[in-house]
mmCIF file of C-alpha atoms and ligand atoms in Angstrom:
data_model
loop_
_atom_site.group_PDB
_atom_site.id
_atom_site.type_symbol
_atom_site.label_atom_id
_atom_site.label_comp_id
_atom_site.label_asym_id
_atom_site.label_seq_id
_atom_site.Cartn_x
_atom_site.Cartn_y
_atom_site.Cartn_z
ATOM 1 C CA MET A 1 3.582 237.239 153.758
ATOM 2 C CA THR A 2 7.088 236.859 155.097
ATOM 3 C CA ASP A 3 8.827 239.931 156.446
ATOM 4 C CA LEU A 4 12.317 238.844 157.379
ATOM 5 C CA LYS A 5 13.307 242.363 158.035
ATOM 6 C CA LYS A 6 10.716 243.002 160.762
ATOM 7 C CA ALA A 7 10.480 239.702 162.387
ATOM 8 C CA GLY A 8 12.789 238.887 165.319
ATOM 9 C CA ALA A 9 12.517 235.170 164.686
ATOM 10 C CA THR A 10 11.689 232.945 161.748
ATOM 11 C CA LEU A 11 10.070 229.546 161.558
ATOM 12 C CA THR A 12 10.763 227.740 158.305
ATOM 13 C CA ILE A 13 8.466 224.808 157.515
ATOM 14 C CA ASP A 14 9.648 222.441 154.790
ATOM 15 C CA LEU A 15 6.605 220.969 153.101
ATOM 16 C CA GLY A 16 8.908 218.891 150.836
ATOM 17 C CA ALA A 17 10.214 217.193 153.992
ATOM 18 C CA LEU A 18 6.681 216.655 155.190
ATOM 19 C CA ALA A 19 5.772 214.891 151.895
ATOM 20 C CA LYS A 20 8.935 212.903 152.061
ATOM 21 C CA ASN A 21 8.043 211.732 155.666
ATOM 22 C CA TYR A 22 4.592 210.658 154.359
ATOM 23 C CA SER A 23 6.303 208.414 151.825
ATOM 24 C CA ILE A 24 8.921 207.119 154.301
ATOM 25 C CA LEU A 25 6.115 205.981 156.531
ATOM 26 C CA SER A 26 4.031 204.605 153.722
ATOM 27 C CA ASP A 27 7.077 202.486 152.698
ATOM 28 C CA GLN A 28 6.788 200.809 156.146
ATOM 29 C CA LEU A 29 3.362 199.525 155.280
ATOM 30 C CA PRO A 30 3.162 196.586 152.924
ATOM 31 C CA SER A 31 -0.660 196.429 152.987
ATOM 32 C CA ALA A 32 -2.091 199.102 155.330
ATOM 33 C CA GLY A 33 -3.094 202.613 154.331
ATOM 34 C CA LEU A 34 -1.601 205.668 155.936
ATOM 35 C CA ALA A 35 -3.777 208.432 157.420
ATOM 36 C CA SER A 36 -2.379 211.761 158.580
ATOM 37 C CA VAL A 37 -3.238 213.202 161.960
ATOM 38 C CA VAL A 38 -3.521 216.997 161.624
ATOM 39 C CA LYS A 39 -5.044 217.818 165.062
ATOM 40 C CA ALA A 40 -3.889 220.999 166.906
ATOM 41 C CA ASN A 41 -3.275 222.890 163.682
ATOM 42 C CA ALA A 42 -1.086 220.128 162.272
ATOM 43 C CA TYR A 43 0.905 219.923 165.553
ATOM 44 C CA GLY A 44 1.381 223.657 165.405
ATOM 45 C CA LEU A 45 2.900 223.769 161.884
ATOM 46 C CA GLY A 46 -0.180 225.086 160.113
ATOM 47 C CA VAL A 47 -3.006 222.827 158.819
ATOM 48 C CA LYS A 48 -3.823 225.147 155.876
ATOM 49 C CA GLU A 49 -0.425 224.431 154.409
ATOM 50 C CA ALA A 50 0.336 220.961 155.831
ATOM 51 C CA ALA A 51 -2.966 219.238 154.858
ATOM 52 C CA PRO A 52 -2.841 220.055 151.084
ATOM 53 C CA ALA A 53 0.858 219.035 150.994
ATOM 54 C CA LEU A 54 -0.083 215.622 152.618
ATOM 55 C CA GLN A 55 -2.884 215.172 150.237
ATOM 56 C CA ALA A 56 -0.576 215.920 147.237
ATOM 57 C CA ALA A 57 1.741 213.285 148.711
ATOM 58 C CA GLY A 58 -1.065 210.693 148.390
ATOM 59 C CA CYS A 59 -2.862 210.961 151.682
ATOM 60 C CA SER A 60 -6.743 210.748 151.445
ATOM 61 C CA THR A 61 -7.644 210.100 155.067
ATOM 62 C CA PHE A 62 -7.134 212.547 157.936
ATOM 63 C CA PHE A 63 -7.798 212.665 161.652
ATOM 64 C CA VAL A 64 -8.483 215.693 163.763
ATOM 65 C CA ALA A 65 -9.386 215.986 167.476
ATOM 66 C CA THR A 66 -12.476 218.250 167.463
ATOM 67 C CA LEU A 67 -15.418 219.143 165.315
ATOM 68 C CA GLU A 68 -14.052 222.680 164.919
ATOM 69 C CA GLU A 69 -10.783 221.338 163.494
ATOM 70 C CA GLY A 70 -12.830 219.035 161.289
ATOM 71 C CA SER A 71 -14.963 221.804 159.810
ATOM 72 C CA GLU A 72 -11.860 223.902 159.145
ATOM 73 C CA LEU A 73 -10.163 220.992 157.451
ATOM 74 C CA ARG A 74 -13.333 220.295 155.411
ATOM 75 C CA GLN A 75 -12.924 223.777 153.795
ATOM 76 C CA ILE A 76 -9.348 223.099 153.007
ATOM 77 C CA LEU A 77 -9.884 219.528 151.685
ATOM 78 C CA PRO A 78 -13.351 219.180 150.281
ATOM 79 C CA GLU A 79 -12.862 215.555 149.238
ATOM 80 C CA ALA A 80 -10.918 214.034 152.089
ATOM 81 C CA ARG A 81 -12.081 211.401 154.496
ATOM 82 C CA ILE A 82 -11.972 213.067 157.949
ATOM 83 C CA TYR A 83 -12.427 211.422 161.304
ATOM 84 C CA VAL A 84 -12.905 213.289 164.592
ATOM 85 C CA PHE A 85 -11.271 211.678 167.599
ATOM 86 C CA HIS A 86 -13.410 213.470 170.214
ATOM 87 C CA GLY A 87 -16.547 211.992 168.551
ATOM 88 C CA VAL A 88 -19.994 213.305 168.968
ATOM 89 C CA LEU A 89 -20.701 215.677 171.851
ATOM 90 C CA PRO A 90 -24.344 216.353 172.830
ATOM 91 C CA GLY A 91 -26.077 218.389 170.134
ATOM 92 C CA THR A 92 -23.311 218.190 167.484
ATOM 93 C CA ALA A 93 -24.436 215.197 165.373
ATOM 94 C CA LYS A 94 -26.030 217.404 162.716
ATOM 95 C CA GLU A 95 -23.074 219.678 162.398
ATOM 96 C CA LEU A 96 -20.747 216.641 161.996
ATOM 97 C CA LEU A 97 -22.887 215.333 159.262
ATOM 98 C CA ALA A 98 -23.247 218.782 157.601
ATOM 99 C CA HIS A 99 -19.482 218.929 157.229
ATOM 100 C CA ASN A 100 -19.250 215.276 156.132
ATOM 101 C CA LEU A 101 -17.158 214.397 159.189
ATOM 102 C CA ILE A 102 -16.945 210.920 160.666
ATOM 103 C CA PRO A 103 -17.082 210.906 164.491
ATOM 104 C CA ILE A 104 -15.155 208.215 166.413
ATOM 105 C CA LEU A 105 -17.709 206.981 169.058
ATOM 106 C CA ASN A 106 -15.864 206.705 172.300
ATOM 107 C CA SER A 107 -18.482 205.780 174.879
ATOM 108 C CA ARG A 108 -21.991 204.317 175.417
ATOM 109 C CA ASP A 109 -23.180 208.018 175.684
ATOM 110 C CA GLN A 110 -21.777 208.809 172.290
ATOM 111 C CA ILE A 111 -23.266 205.692 170.690
ATOM 112 C CA GLU A 112 -26.631 206.914 171.997
ATOM 113 C CA GLN A 113 -25.961 210.407 170.666
ATOM 114 C CA TRP A 114 -25.385 208.802 167.203
ATOM 115 C CA GLN A 115 -28.405 206.455 167.388
ATOM 116 C CA ALA A 116 -30.593 208.636 165.183
ATOM 117 C CA HIS A 117 -27.859 208.635 162.459
ATOM 118 C CA ALA A 118 -26.842 204.907 162.897
ATOM 119 C CA ASP A 119 -26.948 204.516 159.094
ATOM 120 C CA GLN A 120 -24.167 207.168 158.605
ATOM 121 C CA PRO A 121 -20.601 206.106 158.850
ATOM 122 C CA ALA A 122 -18.928 206.289 162.329
ATOM 123 C CA GLY A 123 -15.756 205.003 163.898
ATOM 124 C CA LEU A 124 -15.631 203.161 167.149
ATOM 125 C CA HIS A 125 -12.871 203.385 169.738
ATOM 126 C CA LEU A 126 -12.127 200.363 171.897
ATOM 127 C CA ASP A 127 -10.068 200.946 174.990
ATOM 128 C CA THR A 128 -7.290 198.306 175.229
ATOM 129 C CA GLY A 129 -5.293 199.825 178.002
ATOM 130 C CA MET A 130 -5.189 203.665 178.047
ATOM 131 C CA SER A 131 -8.202 204.222 180.362
ATOM 132 C CA ARG A 132 -8.798 207.402 178.588
ATOM 133 C CA LEU A 133 -11.290 207.062 175.641
ATOM 134 C CA GLY A 134 -13.136 204.207 174.200
ATOM 135 C CA LEU A 135 -15.367 201.322 175.227
ATOM 136 C CA THR A 136 -14.064 199.107 178.002
ATOM 137 C CA PRO A 137 -14.168 195.388 177.242
ATOM 138 C CA ALA A 138 -17.286 195.039 179.395
ATOM 139 C CA GLU A 139 -18.967 197.944 177.552
ATOM 140 C CA CYS A 140 -17.952 196.502 174.248
ATOM 141 C CA GLU A 141 -19.707 193.233 175.017
ATOM 142 C CA GLN A 142 -22.854 195.202 176.186
ATOM 143 C CA SER A 143 -22.895 197.414 173.167
ATOM 144 C CA ALA A 144 -22.184 194.795 170.442
ATOM 145 C CA PRO A 145 -25.870 193.864 169.799
ATOM 146 C CA ASP A 146 -26.922 197.565 169.404
ATOM 147 C CA LEU A 147 -23.869 198.244 167.158
ATOM 148 C CA ALA A 148 -25.032 195.659 164.704
ATOM 149 C CA LYS A 149 -27.452 198.336 163.438
ATOM 150 C CA PHE A 150 -24.711 200.954 163.097
ATOM 151 C CA ASN A 151 -22.599 201.719 160.046
ATOM 152 C CA ILE A 152 -19.193 201.282 161.798
ATOM 153 C CA ASP A 153 -16.584 201.786 159.155
ATOM 154 C CA LEU A 154 -13.542 201.973 161.370
ATOM 155 C CA VAL A 155 -12.836 200.185 164.611
ATOM 156 C CA MET A 156 -9.770 201.615 166.409
ATOM 157 C CA SER A 157 -7.736 201.531 169.593
ATOM 158 C CA HIS A 158 -4.557 203.294 170.771
ATOM 159 C CA LEU A 159 -1.243 201.984 172.128
ATOM 160 C CA ALA A 160 0.139 203.289 175.441
ATOM 161 C CA CYS A 161 3.772 202.226 175.071
ATOM 162 C CA ALA A 162 4.450 201.876 171.338
ATOM 163 C CA GLU A 163 7.713 203.980 171.478
ATOM 164 C CA ASP A 164 9.194 201.178 173.564
ATOM 165 C CA GLN A 165 9.335 198.262 171.165
ATOM 166 C CA ASP A 166 9.911 195.667 173.811
ATOM 167 C CA HIS A 167 7.230 196.807 176.259
ATOM 168 C CA PRO A 168 4.987 193.880 177.151
ATOM 169 C CA LYS A 169 1.951 196.162 177.074
ATOM 170 C CA ASN A 170 2.180 196.263 173.226
ATOM 171 C CA VAL A 171 1.515 192.496 172.884
ATOM 172 C CA GLU A 172 -1.296 192.619 175.478
ATOM 173 C CA GLN A 173 -3.066 195.476 173.724
ATOM 174 C CA VAL A 174 -2.894 193.982 170.228
ATOM 175 C CA ALA A 175 -4.287 190.666 171.589
ATOM 176 C CA LEU A 176 -7.100 192.493 173.370
ATOM 177 C CA PHE A 177 -7.824 194.588 170.248
ATOM 178 C CA ASN A 178 -8.156 191.446 168.086
ATOM 179 C CA GLU A 179 -10.444 189.861 170.666
ATOM 180 C CA LEU A 180 -12.701 192.876 171.139
ATOM 181 C CA ARG A 181 -13.015 193.675 167.426
ATOM 182 C CA SER A 182 -14.142 190.164 166.617
ATOM 183 C CA SER A 183 -17.586 191.004 168.053
ATOM 184 C CA ILE A 184 -17.939 194.288 166.016
ATOM 185 C CA LYS A 185 -18.795 194.413 162.289
ATOM 186 C CA ALA A 186 -16.557 197.129 160.862
ATOM 187 C CA LYS A 187 -15.014 197.807 157.468
ATOM 188 C CA TYR A 188 -11.531 198.820 158.683
ATOM 189 C CA ALA A 189 -9.367 198.346 161.758
ATOM 190 C CA SER A 190 -6.711 200.749 163.059
ATOM 191 C CA LEU A 191 -4.325 200.513 166.009
ATOM 192 C CA ALA A 192 -0.979 202.078 165.257
ATOM 193 C CA ALA A 193 0.084 205.763 165.470
ATOM 194 C CA SER A 194 3.633 206.923 164.489
ATOM 195 C CA SER A 195 5.597 204.556 166.767
ATOM 196 C CA GLY A 196 3.183 201.645 166.415
ATOM 197 C CA ILE A 197 3.916 201.541 162.660
ATOM 198 C CA PHE A 198 7.447 200.396 163.562
ATOM 199 C CA LEU A 199 6.125 197.456 165.674
ATOM 200 C CA GLY A 200 5.550 195.645 162.392
ATOM 201 C CA PRO A 201 2.701 194.061 160.390
ATOM 202 C CA ASP A 202 0.849 192.618 163.413
ATOM 203 C CA TYR A 203 0.170 196.208 164.528
ATOM 204 C CA GLN A 204 -0.619 197.808 161.170
ATOM 205 C CA PHE A 205 -4.123 196.416 160.319
ATOM 206 C CA ASP A 206 -5.899 198.383 157.539
ATOM 207 C CA LEU A 207 -4.979 201.936 158.477
ATOM 208 C CA CYS A 208 -2.149 203.618 160.493
ATOM 209 C CA ARG A 209 -2.594 207.073 161.948
ATOM 210 C CA ALA A 210 0.682 209.024 161.815
ATOM 211 C CA GLY A 211 0.980 212.423 163.500
ATOM 212 C CA VAL A 212 4.361 213.460 165.096
ATOM 213 C CA SER A 213 6.601 211.406 162.746
ATOM 214 C CA LEU A 214 5.197 213.274 159.738
ATOM 215 C CA TYR A 215 6.439 216.519 161.365
ATOM 216 C CA GLY A 216 9.964 215.121 161.824
ATOM 217 C CA VAL A 217 9.991 213.766 165.390
ATOM 218 C CA ASN A 218 11.602 210.417 165.819
ATOM 219 C CA PRO A 219 9.009 207.617 166.121
ATOM 220 C CA THR A 220 11.714 205.171 167.349
ATOM 221 C CA PRO A 221 13.399 206.900 170.311
ATOM 222 C CA GLY A 222 16.845 205.432 171.007
ATOM 223 C CA LYS A 223 17.277 204.431 167.353
ATOM 224 C CA VAL A 224 18.337 206.624 164.433
ATOM 225 C CA ASN A 225 15.586 208.989 163.302
ATOM 226 C CA GLN A 226 14.532 208.012 159.839
ATOM 227 C CA MET A 227 12.249 211.076 159.444
ATOM 228 C CA ALA A 228 13.403 214.218 157.648
ATOM 229 C CA GLN A 229 13.519 217.481 159.682
ATOM 230 C CA VAL A 230 10.562 219.602 158.851
ATOM 231 C CA ILE A 231 11.176 222.782 160.890
ATOM 232 C CA ARG A 232 13.891 225.219 161.456
ATOM 233 C CA LEU A 233 13.579 227.908 164.095
ATOM 234 C CA GLN A 234 15.913 230.892 163.988
ATOM 235 C CA ALA A 235 16.150 234.112 165.967
ATOM 236 C CA LYS A 236 18.107 237.314 165.454
ATOM 237 C CA ILE A 237 20.739 238.711 167.638
ATOM 238 C CA LEU A 238 19.320 241.923 169.087
ATOM 239 C CA GLN A 239 22.293 243.088 171.136
ATOM 240 C CA LEU A 240 25.842 242.006 172.170
ATOM 241 C CA ARG A 241 27.584 242.892 175.366
ATOM 242 C CA SER A 242 30.677 241.994 177.367
ATOM 243 C CA VAL A 243 30.321 241.059 180.995
ATOM 244 C CA ASP A 244 32.770 240.033 183.700
ATOM 245 C CA THR A 245 32.589 238.686 187.257
ATOM 246 C CA PRO A 246 30.727 239.566 189.420
ATOM 247 C CA GLN A 247 28.081 240.509 186.855
ATOM 248 C CA THR A 248 24.935 238.284 186.507
ATOM 249 C CA VAL A 249 22.659 237.649 183.610
ATOM 250 C CA GLY A 250 18.882 237.760 183.540
ATOM 251 C CA TYR A 251 16.023 237.400 186.074
ATOM 252 C CA GLY A 252 16.820 235.860 189.369
ATOM 253 C CA ALA A 253 20.621 236.389 188.656
ATOM 254 C CA THR A 254 20.824 232.634 188.067
ATOM 255 C CA HIS A 255 24.011 232.909 185.993
ATOM 256 C CA GLN A 256 27.084 234.778 187.070
ATOM 257 C CA ALA A 257 30.121 235.458 184.733
ATOM 258 C CA SER A 258 33.185 233.789 186.109
ATOM 259 C CA LYS A 259 35.521 235.376 183.523
ATOM 260 C CA PRO A 260 35.256 237.883 180.638
ATOM 261 C CA THR A 261 32.250 236.710 178.613
ATOM 262 C CA LYS A 262 30.417 237.865 175.553
ATOM 263 C CA ILE A 263 26.646 237.718 175.745
ATOM 264 C CA ALA A 264 24.196 237.846 172.798
ATOM 265 C CA THR A 265 20.609 238.714 173.465
ATOM 266 C CA LEU A 266 18.191 236.965 171.026
ATOM 267 C CA ALA A 267 14.800 238.228 169.920
ATOM 268 C CA ILE A 268 12.838 235.128 171.142
ATOM 269 C CA GLY A 269 11.439 233.991 174.473
ATOM 270 C CA TYR A 270 9.034 231.658 176.063
ATOM 271 C CA ALA A 271 6.050 233.443 174.560
ATOM 272 C CA ASP A 272 7.342 232.172 171.212
ATOM 273 C CA GLY A 273 7.561 228.536 172.456
ATOM 274 C CA TYR A 274 11.227 228.568 173.366
ATOM 275 C CA MET A 275 10.437 227.129 176.677
ATOM 276 C CA ARG A 276 11.523 228.594 180.013
ATOM 277 C CA SER A 277 12.715 225.192 181.149
ATOM 278 C CA LEU A 278 15.546 225.678 178.573
ATOM 279 C CA SER A 279 16.978 228.345 180.938
ATOM 280 C CA ASN A 280 20.643 227.565 181.687
ATOM 281 C CA SER A 281 20.316 224.293 179.791
ATOM 282 C CA GLY A 282 19.396 224.979 176.160
ATOM 283 C CA ILE A 283 21.962 224.865 173.304
ATOM 284 C CA VAL A 284 21.648 227.021 170.215
ATOM 285 C CA TYR A 285 23.957 227.180 167.137
ATOM 286 C CA ILE A 286 25.601 229.986 165.311
ATOM 287 C CA GLY A 287 26.724 228.214 162.115
ATOM 288 C CA ASP A 288 28.272 225.050 163.614
ATOM 289 C CA PHE A 289 29.361 226.777 166.818
ATOM 290 C CA GLU A 290 27.506 225.398 169.858
ATOM 291 C CA VAL A 291 26.320 228.193 172.132
ATOM 292 C CA PRO A 292 24.769 227.664 175.595
ATOM 293 C CA VAL A 293 21.771 229.507 176.940
ATOM 294 C CA VAL A 294 22.802 231.355 180.009
ATOM 295 C CA GLY A 295 20.470 232.852 182.569
ATOM 296 C CA ARG A 296 16.687 232.562 182.568
ATOM 297 C CA ILE A 297 14.668 232.734 179.399
ATOM 298 C CA SER A 298 12.277 235.730 179.511
ATOM 299 C CA MET A 299 8.995 236.165 177.700
ATOM 300 C CA ASP A 300 10.649 237.901 174.601
ATOM 301 C CA LEU A 301 14.364 237.441 175.062
ATOM 302 C CA THR A 302 16.910 234.754 175.457
ATOM 303 C CA THR A 303 20.650 235.282 176.525
ATOM 304 C CA VAL A 304 23.372 233.061 175.150
ATOM 305 C CA ASP A 305 27.080 232.957 175.839
ATOM 306 C CA VAL A 306 28.862 233.594 172.491
ATOM 307 C CA THR A 307 32.432 233.877 173.880
ATOM 308 C CA GLY A 308 33.701 231.061 171.719
ATOM 309 C CA VAL A 309 32.185 232.337 168.424
ATOM 310 C CA PRO A 310 34.360 234.220 165.888
ATOM 311 C CA GLU A 311 33.831 237.964 165.954
ATOM 312 C CA ASP A 312 32.701 238.212 162.220
ATOM 313 C CA MET A 313 29.785 235.973 162.885
ATOM 314 C CA LEU A 314 28.437 238.202 165.702
ATOM 315 C CA HIS A 315 26.427 241.264 164.763
ATOM 316 C CA MET A 316 23.048 242.662 165.239
ATOM 317 C CA GLY A 317 20.535 240.806 163.072
ATOM 318 C CA ALA A 318 22.705 237.651 162.697
ATOM 319 C CA LEU A 319 20.602 234.519 162.723
ATOM 320 C CA VAL A 320 20.964 231.918 165.449
ATOM 321 C CA ASP A 321 19.544 228.396 165.117
ATOM 322 C CA LEU A 322 17.281 227.292 168.034
ATOM 323 C CA ILE A 323 15.910 224.298 166.122
ATOM 324 C CA GLY A 324 17.732 223.220 163.038
ATOM 325 C CA PRO A 325 20.065 220.830 161.412
ATOM 326 C CA ASN A 326 22.434 220.684 164.538
ATOM 327 C CA ASN A 327 19.621 220.861 167.032
ATOM 328 C CA PRO A 328 16.590 218.739 165.991
ATOM 329 C CA VAL A 329 13.205 218.869 167.789
ATOM 330 C CA ASP A 330 13.969 215.773 169.739
ATOM 331 C CA GLN A 331 17.185 217.237 171.106
ATOM 332 C CA ILE A 332 15.453 220.489 172.075
ATOM 333 C CA ALA A 333 12.732 218.358 173.793
ATOM 334 C CA ASP A 334 15.417 216.500 175.796
ATOM 335 C CA GLN A 335 17.087 219.748 176.870
ATOM 336 C CA ALA A 336 13.676 221.199 177.877
ATOM 337 C CA GLY A 337 12.666 218.094 179.769
ATOM 338 C CA THR A 338 9.696 217.342 177.560
ATOM 339 C CA ILE A 339 8.735 215.546 174.289
ATOM 340 C CA GLY A 340 8.842 216.640 170.708
ATOM 341 C CA TYR A 341 5.031 216.824 170.539
ATOM 342 C CA GLU A 342 5.010 219.660 173.141
ATOM 343 C CA ILE A 343 7.845 221.596 171.435
ATOM 344 C CA LEU A 344 5.946 221.554 168.176
ATOM 345 C CA THR A 345 2.478 222.408 169.550
ATOM 346 C CA SER A 346 3.990 225.232 171.767
ATOM 347 C CA LEU A 347 5.487 227.059 168.778
ATOM 348 C CA GLY A 348 4.415 230.616 168.914
ATOM 349 C CA HIS A 349 2.481 232.918 166.554
ATOM 350 C CA ARG A 350 4.597 236.005 166.789
ATOM 351 C CA PHE A 351 7.500 235.178 164.626
ATOM 352 C CA ASP A 352 7.561 235.071 160.866
ATOM 353 C CA ARG A 353 6.516 231.684 159.464
ATOM 354 C CA HIS A 354 7.399 230.710 156.014
ATOM 355 C CA TYR A 355 6.842 227.611 153.935
ATOM 356 C CA ILE A 356 9.272 226.067 151.536
ATOM 357 C CA SER A 357 9.052 222.945 149.428
ATOM 358 C CA ASP A 358 12.513 221.812 148.480
ATOM 359 C CA GLU A 359 11.452 218.584 146.844
ATOM 360 C CA ALA A 360 9.788 219.495 143.603
HETATM 361 C C1 PLP B 1 -2.778 212.091 168.288
HETATM 362 C C2 PLP B 1 -3.169 210.724 167.986
HETATM 363 C C3 PLP B 1 -2.552 209.978 167.015
HETATM 364 C C4 PLP B 1 -1.245 210.340 166.418
HETATM 365 O O1 PLP B 1 -0.188 210.072 167.189
HETATM 366 P P1 PLP B 1 1.331 210.345 166.895
HETATM 367 O O2 PLP B 1 2.056 209.640 167.938
HETATM 368 O O3 PLP B 1 1.520 211.795 166.835
HETATM 369 O O4 PLP B 1 1.657 209.719 165.611
HETATM 370 C C5 PLP B 1 -3.095 208.742 166.758
HETATM 371 N N1 PLP B 1 -4.149 208.256 167.276
HETATM 372 C C6 PLP B 1 -4.741 208.879 168.285
HETATM 373 C C7 PLP B 1 -5.958 208.351 168.939
HETATM 374 C C8 PLP B 1 -4.295 210.208 168.688
HETATM 375 O O5 PLP B 1 -4.878 210.851 169.658
#
C-alpha cells in the first residue's frame, strides 16, 4: 500500500488517462483493431494494474516480449489474446501452448521449432527494413511452401522511421510488406505501432500495436501531443541550505555558486530512474516555479537551485515535480538526451507507487 509518509518520492499512475489514451488511439482507426503492448512490465508502469485497465477500456489483444511476461499476463488476464514478440526459443513450445500464448515466429529456426505444433495459431514476422527480427524477403520466399501447413493467424512487420511522417522508408516498408504478405496465408495483418497509427489507413491493416503512446508519450514528435499524461513523479525536499561563492555543489564540484543561492536536496536519484544525464540540465517544478538541477545527480539525491521560489513553498517534505503537468515525459527525455521509452522503463522501484483512476 501507499505510504506517503515514509516514501521519499511518489509515482502516481493515472489508469483513467491510460484508458482515455486507448480510446484516443482507437478513434484513429476506422476499421483496424487496437492491441496493447505491455512488454517490460507495461513500460515500467506495472502490468498488473495497466493490463486490466486496458481490458476494461475495450482491449482484447496484447503483446509482450517474452514467454515469462506472457505467462505472467496470462494469470492477470485469463481470456485475452496474447502474442509473444520473441517467439519460440528452443524447448519452449510446450510452455507457450500451456499458457495459451501465441508466438511470433521470427526466423527459419523458429518455424522449425514450431513445426510439431503447426496446427496451433502462430504469428509470423516479416523483416521489411529493420534487420533485427523477422524473415528476410529471400527467407519468406523459401518458407512460403512450408508455411502453407501452418496456422498463421497474424502476419506482421515493424516500421523503422514511423515517427517521421515524411520519411521515404515508410512507403518502402509498407510496399514491401504488402508484397511479402501476398505469399503467406494469414488471418490478420499488422504493421503499425504507436507512431505508425498516425501514418493513416494504408498503414493500419487489421491490427495496430500501441505501446508508448498508451503511456502518454507523444507518438507524433514535433506535433502537439494528443495523448493524456499518465504519470506524475514527485520527490520530497530533504534539506535546504544556503551557499555562496566559492562553494560548490555535489560530486566533481561541477556547479559553483556565483552569488548567494538556496539549494534544496531532493530524496531521489539515478537509482530511481531520475537519470544522471540530467545533472546540471534537468528542470523540476515547485508549483509553477521552474527550478534547475544544479550539480551532479547522485544515486539517491538530487540538488536543485530554489533561489527564485517563495519562502513559504520551501520546507522539508514539500513535494517537487520531476515529471508532471509542467514537465511531461517527452520533455524530461529531451533534457536527459534520450527518448520517452527509456524514461518510463527506467523508473525505479524504491519510491511509493500509487494508482488513481480519475475517469470513472
Ligand atoms: C515495442 C513494440 C511495439 C510497440 O511500439 P510503440 O512504439 O511503443 O508503440 C510494437 N511492435 C513491436 C514489434 C514492438 O517491439
